[in-house]
Short mmCIF file of N, CA and C in Angstrom, two decimals:
data_model
loop_
_atom_site.label_atom_id
_atom_site.label_comp_id
_atom_site.label_asym_id
_atom_site.label_seq_id
_atom_site.Cartn_x
_atom_site.Cartn_y
_atom_site.Cartn_z
N UNK A 1 -0.88 22.99 -1.88
CA UNK A 1 -1.82 22.51 -2.58
C UNK A 1 -2.09 21.84 -3.84
N UNK A 2 -1.29 22.25 -4.83
CA UNK A 2 -0.85 22.07 -6.20
C UNK A 2 0.00 21.13 -6.05
N UNK A 3 0.83 21.16 -5.38
CA UNK A 3 1.74 19.92 -5.81
C UNK A 3 1.31 18.96 -4.92
N UNK A 4 0.45 19.01 -3.69
CA UNK A 4 0.25 17.66 -3.46
C UNK A 4 -0.70 16.78 -4.42
N UNK A 5 -1.60 17.40 -5.12
CA UNK A 5 -2.56 16.89 -6.38
C UNK A 5 -1.35 16.29 -7.89
N UNK A 6 -0.18 16.80 -8.02
CA UNK A 6 0.13 16.78 -8.54
C UNK A 6 1.52 15.75 -8.13
N UNK A 7 1.19 15.63 -6.93
CA UNK A 7 2.14 14.44 -7.37
C UNK A 7 1.40 13.57 -6.91
N UNK A 8 -0.26 13.16 -6.33
CA UNK A 8 -0.92 12.13 -6.22
C UNK A 8 -1.14 12.18 -7.96
N UNK A 9 -1.38 12.53 -8.71
CA UNK A 9 -1.52 12.78 -9.94
C UNK A 9 -0.55 11.27 -11.25
N UNK A 10 0.41 11.69 -10.50
CA UNK A 10 1.89 11.52 -10.80
C UNK A 10 2.06 9.91 -10.28
N UNK A 11 1.32 10.28 -8.72
CA UNK A 11 1.69 8.70 -8.66
C UNK A 11 0.60 7.57 -9.25
N UNK A 12 -0.45 8.20 -9.15
CA UNK A 12 -1.51 7.54 -9.53
C UNK A 12 -1.48 7.14 -11.14
N UNK A 13 -1.39 7.96 -12.02
CA UNK A 13 -0.62 7.68 -13.68
C UNK A 13 0.51 6.16 -13.52
N UNK A 14 1.54 6.72 -12.20
CA UNK A 14 2.61 6.14 -12.47
C UNK A 14 1.78 3.97 -11.89
N UNK A 15 0.94 3.83 -11.68
CA UNK A 15 0.83 3.35 -10.81
C UNK A 15 -0.15 1.80 -12.08
N UNK A 16 -1.12 2.95 -12.87
CA UNK A 16 -1.59 2.57 -13.90
C UNK A 16 -0.72 1.86 -14.88
N UNK A 17 -0.22 2.62 -15.27
CA UNK A 17 1.03 2.49 -16.10
C UNK A 17 1.32 0.93 -16.19
N UNK A 18 1.74 0.67 -14.87
CA UNK A 18 2.85 -0.69 -14.16
C UNK A 18 1.86 -1.52 -13.64
N UNK A 19 0.37 -1.19 -14.32
CA UNK A 19 -0.47 -2.09 -13.81
C UNK A 19 -0.49 -2.75 -12.49
N UNK A 20 0.05 -2.11 -11.00
CA UNK A 20 -0.29 -3.01 -10.16
C UNK A 20 -1.48 -2.80 -9.58
N UNK A 21 -2.37 -2.08 -9.64
CA UNK A 21 -3.86 -1.76 -8.55
C UNK A 21 -4.52 -3.18 -9.42
N UNK A 22 -4.11 -3.58 -10.12
CA UNK A 22 -5.09 -4.78 -10.89
C UNK A 22 -4.59 -6.08 -10.25
N UNK A 23 -3.90 -6.19 -9.12
CA UNK A 23 -2.81 -7.12 -9.35
C UNK A 23 -3.28 -7.47 -7.84
N UNK A 24 -4.63 -8.16 -7.40
CA UNK A 24 -4.94 -8.86 -6.41
C UNK A 24 -5.41 -9.85 -6.29
N UNK A 25 -5.44 -10.45 -5.30
CA UNK A 25 -6.43 -11.77 -5.26
C UNK A 25 -6.83 -12.47 -4.72
N UNK A 26 -8.70 -12.02 -5.70
CA UNK A 26 -10.16 -12.87 -3.99
C UNK A 26 -10.55 -13.69 -4.06
N UNK A 27 -10.53 -13.27 -2.07
CA UNK A 27 -11.19 -14.16 -1.65
C UNK A 27 -12.52 -14.18 -1.08
N UNK A 28 -13.15 -15.32 -0.97
CA UNK A 28 -14.36 -15.02 -0.94
C UNK A 28 -14.82 -15.63 0.44
N UNK A 29 -15.25 -15.37 2.09
CA UNK A 29 -15.31 -15.14 3.31
C UNK A 29 -16.38 -15.99 3.19
N UNK A 30 -16.17 -17.31 3.62
CA UNK A 30 -17.47 -18.37 3.55
C UNK A 30 -17.86 -17.77 5.26
N UNK A 31 -19.18 -17.36 5.62
CA UNK A 31 -19.67 -17.43 6.68
C UNK A 31 -21.17 -17.87 7.05
N UNK A 32 -21.73 -19.17 6.37
CA UNK A 32 -22.52 -19.55 6.36
C UNK A 32 -23.92 -19.55 5.15
N UNK A 33 -23.57 -17.69 5.28
CA UNK A 33 -24.73 -17.09 4.50
C UNK A 33 -24.67 -16.56 3.02
N UNK A 34 -25.22 -18.20 2.28
CA UNK A 34 -25.01 -17.75 0.84
C UNK A 34 -25.97 -16.32 0.48
N UNK A 35 -26.56 -15.55 1.16
CA UNK A 35 -27.22 -13.99 0.89
C UNK A 35 -25.73 -13.20 1.14
N UNK A 36 -24.91 -13.40 1.62
CA UNK A 36 -24.05 -12.22 2.20
C UNK A 36 -22.65 -12.97 2.01
N UNK A 37 -22.13 -12.87 0.64
CA UNK A 37 -21.18 -13.03 1.28
C UNK A 37 -19.82 -11.97 0.64
N UNK A 38 -18.53 -12.01 1.69
CA UNK A 38 -17.92 -10.63 1.42
C UNK A 38 -16.47 -11.30 0.81
N UNK A 39 -15.82 -10.36 0.25
CA UNK A 39 -14.76 -10.10 -0.77
C UNK A 39 -13.35 -9.33 0.11
N UNK A 40 -12.50 -10.20 -0.58
CA UNK A 40 -11.54 -9.26 0.77
C UNK A 40 -10.22 -9.42 -0.53
N UNK A 41 -9.60 -8.32 -0.87
CA UNK A 41 -8.30 -8.05 -1.57
C UNK A 41 -6.99 -8.51 -1.21
N UNK A 42 -7.22 -9.54 -1.28
CA UNK A 42 -4.86 -10.05 -1.14
C UNK A 42 -3.93 -9.16 -1.68
N UNK A 43 -3.07 -8.75 -1.30
CA UNK A 43 -2.22 -8.07 -2.18
C UNK A 43 -1.43 -9.27 -2.39
N UNK A 44 -0.76 -8.88 -4.14
CA UNK A 44 0.34 -10.40 -4.30
C UNK A 44 1.34 -9.98 -4.31
N UNK A 45 2.84 -10.32 -3.78
CA UNK A 45 4.11 -10.26 -3.71
C UNK A 45 4.25 -9.04 -3.53
N UNK A 46 4.24 -9.27 -5.00
CA UNK A 46 5.09 -7.60 -5.72
C UNK A 46 3.96 -6.37 -5.96
N UNK A 47 2.76 -6.08 -5.35
CA UNK A 47 1.85 -5.31 -5.40
C UNK A 47 2.04 -4.48 -4.39
N UNK A 48 2.60 -3.14 -3.91
CA UNK A 48 2.40 -2.31 -3.06
C UNK A 48 1.47 -2.35 -1.95
N UNK A 49 1.41 -2.80 -0.84
CA UNK A 49 -0.21 -2.22 -0.18
C UNK A 49 -0.06 -0.71 0.48
N UNK A 50 0.65 -0.34 0.11
CA UNK A 50 0.43 1.48 0.45
C UNK A 50 1.83 2.12 -0.02
N UNK A 51 1.97 3.79 0.16
CA UNK A 51 2.63 4.46 -0.18
C UNK A 51 2.73 5.66 0.94
N UNK A 52 3.86 6.28 0.74
CA UNK A 52 3.80 7.40 2.32
C UNK A 52 4.10 8.06 1.33
N UNK A 53 3.80 9.82 0.67
CA UNK A 53 4.52 10.66 -0.23
C UNK A 53 5.13 11.69 0.24
N UNK A 54 5.55 11.58 0.42
CA UNK A 54 7.30 12.77 1.47
C UNK A 54 7.26 14.18 0.11
N UNK A 55 7.72 14.48 1.10
CA UNK A 55 8.24 16.33 -0.11
C UNK A 55 9.59 16.07 -0.46
N UNK A 56 9.77 16.01 -1.79
CA UNK A 56 11.82 15.85 -2.16
C UNK A 56 12.56 16.43 -1.19
N UNK A 57 13.94 16.43 -2.32
CA UNK A 57 14.70 16.76 -0.93
C UNK A 57 14.35 16.59 1.02
N UNK A 58 13.67 16.36 1.40
CA UNK A 58 13.71 16.62 2.80
C UNK A 58 13.11 15.55 3.25
N UNK A 59 12.70 14.64 2.15
CA UNK A 59 12.01 13.55 2.76
C UNK A 59 10.45 13.53 3.60
N UNK A 60 10.36 14.51 4.19
CA UNK A 60 8.84 14.64 5.57
C UNK A 60 7.86 14.09 4.08
N UNK A 61 7.64 12.95 5.57
CA UNK A 61 6.12 12.69 5.03
C UNK A 61 4.62 13.38 5.25
N UNK A 62 4.29 13.23 4.06
CA UNK A 62 3.00 14.48 4.00
C UNK A 62 1.71 13.40 4.49
N UNK A 63 1.58 12.56 3.79
CA UNK A 63 0.18 11.98 4.07
C UNK A 63 0.88 9.94 3.60
N UNK A 64 -0.28 9.53 3.79
CA UNK A 64 -0.41 7.60 3.51
C UNK A 64 -1.56 7.43 2.47
N UNK A 65 -0.58 6.69 1.56
CA UNK A 65 -2.16 5.89 0.38
C UNK A 65 -1.91 4.92 1.12
N UNK A 66 -3.36 3.87 1.06
CA UNK A 66 -3.21 2.76 1.42
C UNK A 66 -4.06 2.10 0.00
N UNK A 67 -3.32 0.33 -0.66
CA UNK A 67 -3.71 0.42 -1.82
C UNK A 67 -5.31 -0.53 -1.50
N UNK A 68 -6.36 -0.54 -2.78
CA UNK A 68 -7.20 -1.68 -2.07
C UNK A 68 -7.42 -2.92 -1.48
N UNK A 69 -6.14 -3.45 -2.10
CA UNK A 69 -5.91 -4.93 -1.52
C UNK A 69 -4.95 -4.48 -0.35
N UNK A 70 -4.86 -5.51 0.75
CA UNK A 70 -4.91 -6.00 2.31
C UNK A 70 -3.15 -7.32 2.47
N UNK A 71 -3.23 -7.04 3.16
CA UNK A 71 -1.86 -8.18 3.51
C UNK A 71 -2.65 -9.25 3.71
N UNK A 72 -2.11 -10.42 3.34
CA UNK A 72 -3.00 -11.50 3.62
C UNK A 72 -2.35 -12.13 5.52
N UNK A 73 -3.30 -12.91 5.80
CA UNK A 73 -3.11 -13.02 7.39
C UNK A 73 -1.39 -13.28 7.77
N UNK A 74 -1.02 -13.05 8.80
CA UNK A 74 0.28 -12.91 9.54
C UNK A 74 1.28 -12.39 8.91
N UNK A 75 1.21 -11.63 7.45
CA UNK A 75 1.61 -10.77 7.29
C UNK A 75 1.61 -9.10 7.16
N UNK A 76 2.66 -8.07 7.45
CA UNK A 76 2.18 -6.48 7.43
C UNK A 76 2.85 -6.06 6.61
N UNK A 77 1.84 -4.79 6.05
CA UNK A 77 2.62 -3.93 5.23
C UNK A 77 3.89 -3.13 5.98
N UNK A 78 4.78 -3.48 5.29
CA UNK A 78 6.21 -3.05 5.17
C UNK A 78 6.38 -1.78 4.17
N UNK A 79 7.41 -0.79 4.75
CA UNK A 79 8.60 0.01 4.22
C UNK A 79 9.58 -1.14 3.51
N UNK A 80 9.63 -1.15 2.27
CA UNK A 80 10.20 -1.69 1.09
C UNK A 80 11.14 -1.07 0.58
N UNK A 81 10.76 -0.13 -0.23
CA UNK A 81 12.11 1.02 -0.74
C UNK A 81 11.22 2.42 -1.25
N UNK A 82 12.15 2.43 -1.95
CA UNK A 82 11.88 4.53 -1.82
C UNK A 82 11.52 4.59 -3.63
N UNK A 83 10.79 5.06 -3.97
CA UNK A 83 10.84 5.25 -5.64
C UNK A 83 10.61 7.11 -5.73
N UNK A 84 11.95 7.46 -5.97
CA UNK A 84 12.01 8.80 -5.86
C UNK A 84 11.36 9.40 -7.13
N UNK A 85 10.83 8.93 -8.26
CA UNK A 85 10.26 9.46 -9.35
C UNK A 85 9.19 9.48 -8.87
N UNK A 86 7.78 9.18 -7.84
CA UNK A 86 7.35 9.69 -7.42
C UNK A 86 7.25 10.29 -6.19
N UNK A 87 7.67 10.38 -5.41
CA UNK A 87 8.40 10.98 -4.32
C UNK A 87 7.79 10.31 -3.30
N UNK A 88 7.88 8.83 -2.96
CA UNK A 88 7.02 8.12 -1.95
C UNK A 88 7.84 6.99 -1.55
N UNK A 89 7.40 6.37 -0.42
CA UNK A 89 8.28 5.02 -0.12
C UNK A 89 7.16 4.39 -0.42
N UNK A 90 7.36 3.15 -0.83
CA UNK A 90 6.99 1.70 -1.21
C UNK A 90 6.74 0.54 -0.16
N UNK A 91 5.07 0.62 0.13
CA UNK A 91 4.91 -0.84 1.34
C UNK A 91 4.87 -1.89 0.68
N UNK A 92 5.25 -2.97 0.79
CA UNK A 92 4.39 -4.12 0.86
C UNK A 92 4.84 -4.87 1.43
N UNK A 93 3.55 -6.05 1.75
CA UNK A 93 3.42 -7.25 2.80
C UNK A 93 4.60 -8.03 2.82
N UNK A 94 4.84 -7.98 3.81
CA UNK A 94 6.32 -9.33 4.67
C UNK A 94 5.92 -9.98 5.67
N UNK A 95 6.18 -10.66 5.69
CA UNK A 95 6.40 -11.49 7.31
C UNK A 95 6.45 -11.17 8.41
N UNK A 96 7.51 -9.93 7.89
CA UNK A 96 7.77 -9.26 9.87
C UNK A 96 8.13 -9.12 10.87
N UNK A 97 9.00 -10.76 11.15
CA UNK A 97 9.16 -11.16 12.09
C UNK A 97 10.23 -10.14 13.38
N UNK A 98 11.15 -9.42 12.85
CA UNK A 98 12.14 -8.31 13.34
C UNK A 98 11.91 -7.20 13.46
N UNK A 99 13.27 -6.86 14.61
CA UNK A 99 12.95 -5.14 14.83
C UNK A 99 13.41 -4.50 13.68
N UNK A 100 14.07 -4.93 12.89
CA UNK A 100 14.27 -3.74 11.89
C UNK A 100 13.31 -3.87 10.75
N UNK A 101 12.07 -5.27 10.56
CA UNK A 101 11.71 -4.87 9.51
C UNK A 101 9.58 -4.15 10.77
N UNK A 102 10.08 -3.92 12.22
CA UNK A 102 8.94 -3.60 12.79
C UNK A 102 8.90 -1.43 13.29
N UNK A 103 10.72 -1.70 12.64
CA UNK A 103 10.73 -0.10 12.55
C UNK A 103 10.25 0.40 11.15
N UNK A 104 9.50 -0.33 10.12
CA UNK A 104 9.51 0.18 8.69
C UNK A 104 7.60 0.00 8.41
N UNK A 105 6.75 -1.04 9.60
CA UNK A 105 5.72 -0.97 9.48
C UNK A 105 5.09 0.49 8.99
N UNK A 106 3.62 -0.02 8.35
CA UNK A 106 3.04 1.30 8.43
C UNK A 106 2.15 1.50 9.14
N UNK A 107 2.51 2.62 9.90
CA UNK A 107 2.12 3.46 10.92
C UNK A 107 -0.19 2.97 10.85
N UNK A 108 -0.64 2.50 11.79
CA UNK A 108 -2.05 1.84 12.15
C UNK A 108 -2.31 3.13 11.82
N UNK A 109 -2.48 4.78 12.26
CA UNK A 109 -3.53 5.95 11.94
C UNK A 109 -3.48 6.39 10.64
N UNK A 110 -3.20 5.68 9.69
CA UNK A 110 -3.16 6.14 8.27
C UNK A 110 -4.56 6.08 7.56
N UNK A 111 -4.96 7.17 7.11
CA UNK A 111 -6.50 7.25 6.52
C UNK A 111 -6.23 6.70 4.70
N UNK A 112 -6.84 5.92 4.19
CA UNK A 112 -6.29 6.36 2.64
C UNK A 112 -7.09 7.03 1.97
#
């Protein structure tokens, strides 16, 4: 349990230092009601949409952590690279139109 907290602390610290948490585009949903606007944070091209935190050496995924932003319409949250400094696979928004991309998609049943 301590290792989980340490990994999460390192991951969050790394993200804060790199400034990726603030990199999102604000979009307002126009639904005709002025009193009930909703906003959606769209992830920038280089902003991670999620991380799969794993056990070092075995790389068995312990949990998934999604970002506060979402992929734009027509894009998918896809595993792009491995950040060994925080023991996590990094997911970013991609067009995702081929079988290689589909094998790297973020699972649907992930909780933040």
